[in-house]
Short mmCIF file of C-alpha atoms in Angstrom, two decimals:
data_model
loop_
_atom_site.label_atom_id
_atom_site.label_comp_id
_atom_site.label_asym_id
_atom_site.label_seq_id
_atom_site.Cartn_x
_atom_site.Cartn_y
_atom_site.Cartn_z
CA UNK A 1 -14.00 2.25 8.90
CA UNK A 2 -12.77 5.66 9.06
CA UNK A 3 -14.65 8.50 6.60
CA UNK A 4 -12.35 8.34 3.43
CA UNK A 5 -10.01 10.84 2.37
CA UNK A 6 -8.53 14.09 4.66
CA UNK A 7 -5.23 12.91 5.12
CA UNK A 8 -3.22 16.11 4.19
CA UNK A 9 0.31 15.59 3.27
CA UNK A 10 1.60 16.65 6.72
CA UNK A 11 -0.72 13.72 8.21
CA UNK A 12 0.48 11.36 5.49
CA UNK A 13 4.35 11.71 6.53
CA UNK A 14 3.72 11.28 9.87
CA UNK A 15 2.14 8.03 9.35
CA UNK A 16 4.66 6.82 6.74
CA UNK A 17 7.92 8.39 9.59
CA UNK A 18 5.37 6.24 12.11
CA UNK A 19 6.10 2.98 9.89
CA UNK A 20 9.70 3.36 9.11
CA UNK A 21 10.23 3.94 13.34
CA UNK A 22 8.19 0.96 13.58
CA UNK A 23 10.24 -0.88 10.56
CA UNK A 24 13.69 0.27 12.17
CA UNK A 25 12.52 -0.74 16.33
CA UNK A 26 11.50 -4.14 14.82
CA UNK A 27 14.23 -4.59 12.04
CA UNK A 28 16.56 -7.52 13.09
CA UNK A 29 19.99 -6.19 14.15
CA UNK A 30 22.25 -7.61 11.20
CA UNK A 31 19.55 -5.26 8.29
CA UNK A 32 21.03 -3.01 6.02
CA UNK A 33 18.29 -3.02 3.60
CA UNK A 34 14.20 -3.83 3.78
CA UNK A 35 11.66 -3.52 1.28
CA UNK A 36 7.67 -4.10 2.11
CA UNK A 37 5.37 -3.94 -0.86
CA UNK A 38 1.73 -3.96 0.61
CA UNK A 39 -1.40 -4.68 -2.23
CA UNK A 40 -4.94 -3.80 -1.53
CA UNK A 41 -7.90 -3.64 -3.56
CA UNK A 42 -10.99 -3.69 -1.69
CA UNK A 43 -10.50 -6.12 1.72
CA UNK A 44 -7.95 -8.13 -0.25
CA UNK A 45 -4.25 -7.22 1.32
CA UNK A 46 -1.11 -8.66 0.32
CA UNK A 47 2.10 -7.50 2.04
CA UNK A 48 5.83 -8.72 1.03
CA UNK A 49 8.53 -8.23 2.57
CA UNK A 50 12.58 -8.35 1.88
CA UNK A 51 15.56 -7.59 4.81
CA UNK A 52 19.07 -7.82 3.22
CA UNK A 53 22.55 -8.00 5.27
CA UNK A 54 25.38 -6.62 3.92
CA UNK A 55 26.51 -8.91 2.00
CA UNK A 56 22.79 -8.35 0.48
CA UNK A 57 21.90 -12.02 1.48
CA UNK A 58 18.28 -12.51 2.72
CA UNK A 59 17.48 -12.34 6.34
CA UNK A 60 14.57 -13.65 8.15
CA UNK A 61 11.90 -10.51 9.82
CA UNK A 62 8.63 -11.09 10.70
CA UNK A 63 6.61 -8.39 10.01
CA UNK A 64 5.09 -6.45 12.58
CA UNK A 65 1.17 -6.51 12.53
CA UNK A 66 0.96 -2.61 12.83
CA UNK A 67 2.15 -2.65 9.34
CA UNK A 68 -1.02 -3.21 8.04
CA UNK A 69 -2.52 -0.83 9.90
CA UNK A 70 -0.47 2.16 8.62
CA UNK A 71 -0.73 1.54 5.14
CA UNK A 72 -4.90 0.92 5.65
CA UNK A 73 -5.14 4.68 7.08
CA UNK A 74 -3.01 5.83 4.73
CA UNK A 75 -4.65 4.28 1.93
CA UNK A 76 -8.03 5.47 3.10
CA UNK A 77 -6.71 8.70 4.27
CA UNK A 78 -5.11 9.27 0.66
CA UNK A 79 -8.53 8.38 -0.81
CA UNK A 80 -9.61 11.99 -2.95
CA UNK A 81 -13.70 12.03 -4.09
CA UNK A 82 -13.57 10.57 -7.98
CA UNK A 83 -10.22 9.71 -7.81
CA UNK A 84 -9.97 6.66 -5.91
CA UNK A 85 -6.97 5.93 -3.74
CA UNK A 86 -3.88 3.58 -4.92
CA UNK A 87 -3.43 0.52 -4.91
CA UNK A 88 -0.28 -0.74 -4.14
CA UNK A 89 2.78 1.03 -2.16
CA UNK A 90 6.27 0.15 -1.97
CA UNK A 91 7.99 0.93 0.85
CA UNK A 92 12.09 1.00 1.44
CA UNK A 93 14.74 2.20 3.57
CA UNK A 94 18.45 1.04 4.21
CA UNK A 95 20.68 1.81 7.27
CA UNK A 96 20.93 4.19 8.80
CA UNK A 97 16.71 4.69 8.57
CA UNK A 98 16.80 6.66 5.12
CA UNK A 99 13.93 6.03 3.56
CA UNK A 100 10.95 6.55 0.65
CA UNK A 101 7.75 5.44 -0.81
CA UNK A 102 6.16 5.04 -3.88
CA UNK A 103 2.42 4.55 -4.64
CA UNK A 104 0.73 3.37 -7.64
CA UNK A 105 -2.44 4.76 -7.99
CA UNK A 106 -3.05 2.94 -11.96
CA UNK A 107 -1.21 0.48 -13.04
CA UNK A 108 -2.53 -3.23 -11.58
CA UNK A 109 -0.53 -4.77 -9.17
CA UNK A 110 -0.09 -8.78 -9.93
CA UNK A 111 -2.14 -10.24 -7.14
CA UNK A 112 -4.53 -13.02 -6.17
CA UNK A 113 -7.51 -11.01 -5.47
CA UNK A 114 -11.02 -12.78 -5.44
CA UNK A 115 -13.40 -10.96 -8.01
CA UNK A 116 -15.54 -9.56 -5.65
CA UNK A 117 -12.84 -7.55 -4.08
CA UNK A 118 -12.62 -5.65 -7.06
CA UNK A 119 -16.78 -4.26 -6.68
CA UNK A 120 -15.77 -3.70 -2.94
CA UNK A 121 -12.78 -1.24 -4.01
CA UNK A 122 -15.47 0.59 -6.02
CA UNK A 123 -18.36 0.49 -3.27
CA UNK A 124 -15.59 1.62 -0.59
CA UNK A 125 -13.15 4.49 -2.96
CA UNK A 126 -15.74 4.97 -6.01
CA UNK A 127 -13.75 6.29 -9.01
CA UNK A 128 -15.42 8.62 -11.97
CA UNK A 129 -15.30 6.93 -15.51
CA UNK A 130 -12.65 8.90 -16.34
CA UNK A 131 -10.19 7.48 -13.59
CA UNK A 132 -10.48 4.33 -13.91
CA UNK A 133 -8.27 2.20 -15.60
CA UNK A 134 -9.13 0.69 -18.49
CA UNK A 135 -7.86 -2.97 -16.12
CA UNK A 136 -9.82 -1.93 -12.97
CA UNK A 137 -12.79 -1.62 -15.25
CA UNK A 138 -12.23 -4.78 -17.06
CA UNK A 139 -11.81 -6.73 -13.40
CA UNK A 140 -15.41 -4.66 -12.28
CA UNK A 141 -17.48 -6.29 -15.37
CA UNK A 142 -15.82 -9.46 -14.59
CA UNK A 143 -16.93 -9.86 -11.20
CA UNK A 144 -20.45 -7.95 -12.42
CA UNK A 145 -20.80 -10.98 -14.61
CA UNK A 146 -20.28 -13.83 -11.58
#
């Protein structure tokens, strides 16, 4: 794994304009709006994923793998000493390739996460006392306790 943290914002929004080229090269022709919402804590990564027409039906888009990828370096690269990193992001953009993101660096995500990914978070982006949530904290003498 790459050393934690460094990722400057300059670095950061050339990873996140490296994911929406990646997101709008991929994209299936008929898209007009696409939503990924990628979950870590610890090893434990959920991604979803939503691709509207025009009409704003669903339309079927695989993923690309490099997804995953970009949102692990940014998440580690994000990572500041005592603050942790976040823990979910929510990526969208609609035609013509305007996009944002938003990161949530508190609140808990609703997830399946295994207890012991919650200990790994800690061992791999250790947070002070005083920024952790009250939830995180909760999960980490849960799975201190198995």
């Amino acid at each position: 794994m790459t050393q934690p943290g460094g990722l400057g914002p300059e670095e950061q929004k050339e990873l996140v304009d490296s994911l929406a080229t990646l997101v709008r090269e991929t994209a299936p022709e008929a898209w007009q709006r696409i939503s990924i919402e990628y979950k870590c804590i610890g090893r434990h990564v959920e991604l979803g994923v939503g691709c509207k027409n025009a009409a704003g039906e669903q339309i079927a888009w695989e993923l690309p793998t490099e997804t995953d990828t970009i949102f692990w370096r940014l998440r580690v690269g994000m990572y500041r000493e005592g603050l942790g990193t976040w823990f979910s992001a929510f990526f969208r953009m609609r035609q013509p390739g305007e996009y944002e993101i938003f990161y949530n660096h508190d609140n808990e995500p609703p997830w399946g996460a295994e207890p012991g990914s919650f200990i790994k978070e800690q061992d791999l982006f250790p947070r002070d006392d005083e920024h952790t949530p009250d939830w995180f904290r909760r999960r980490l003498a849960e799975a201190s306790s198995t």
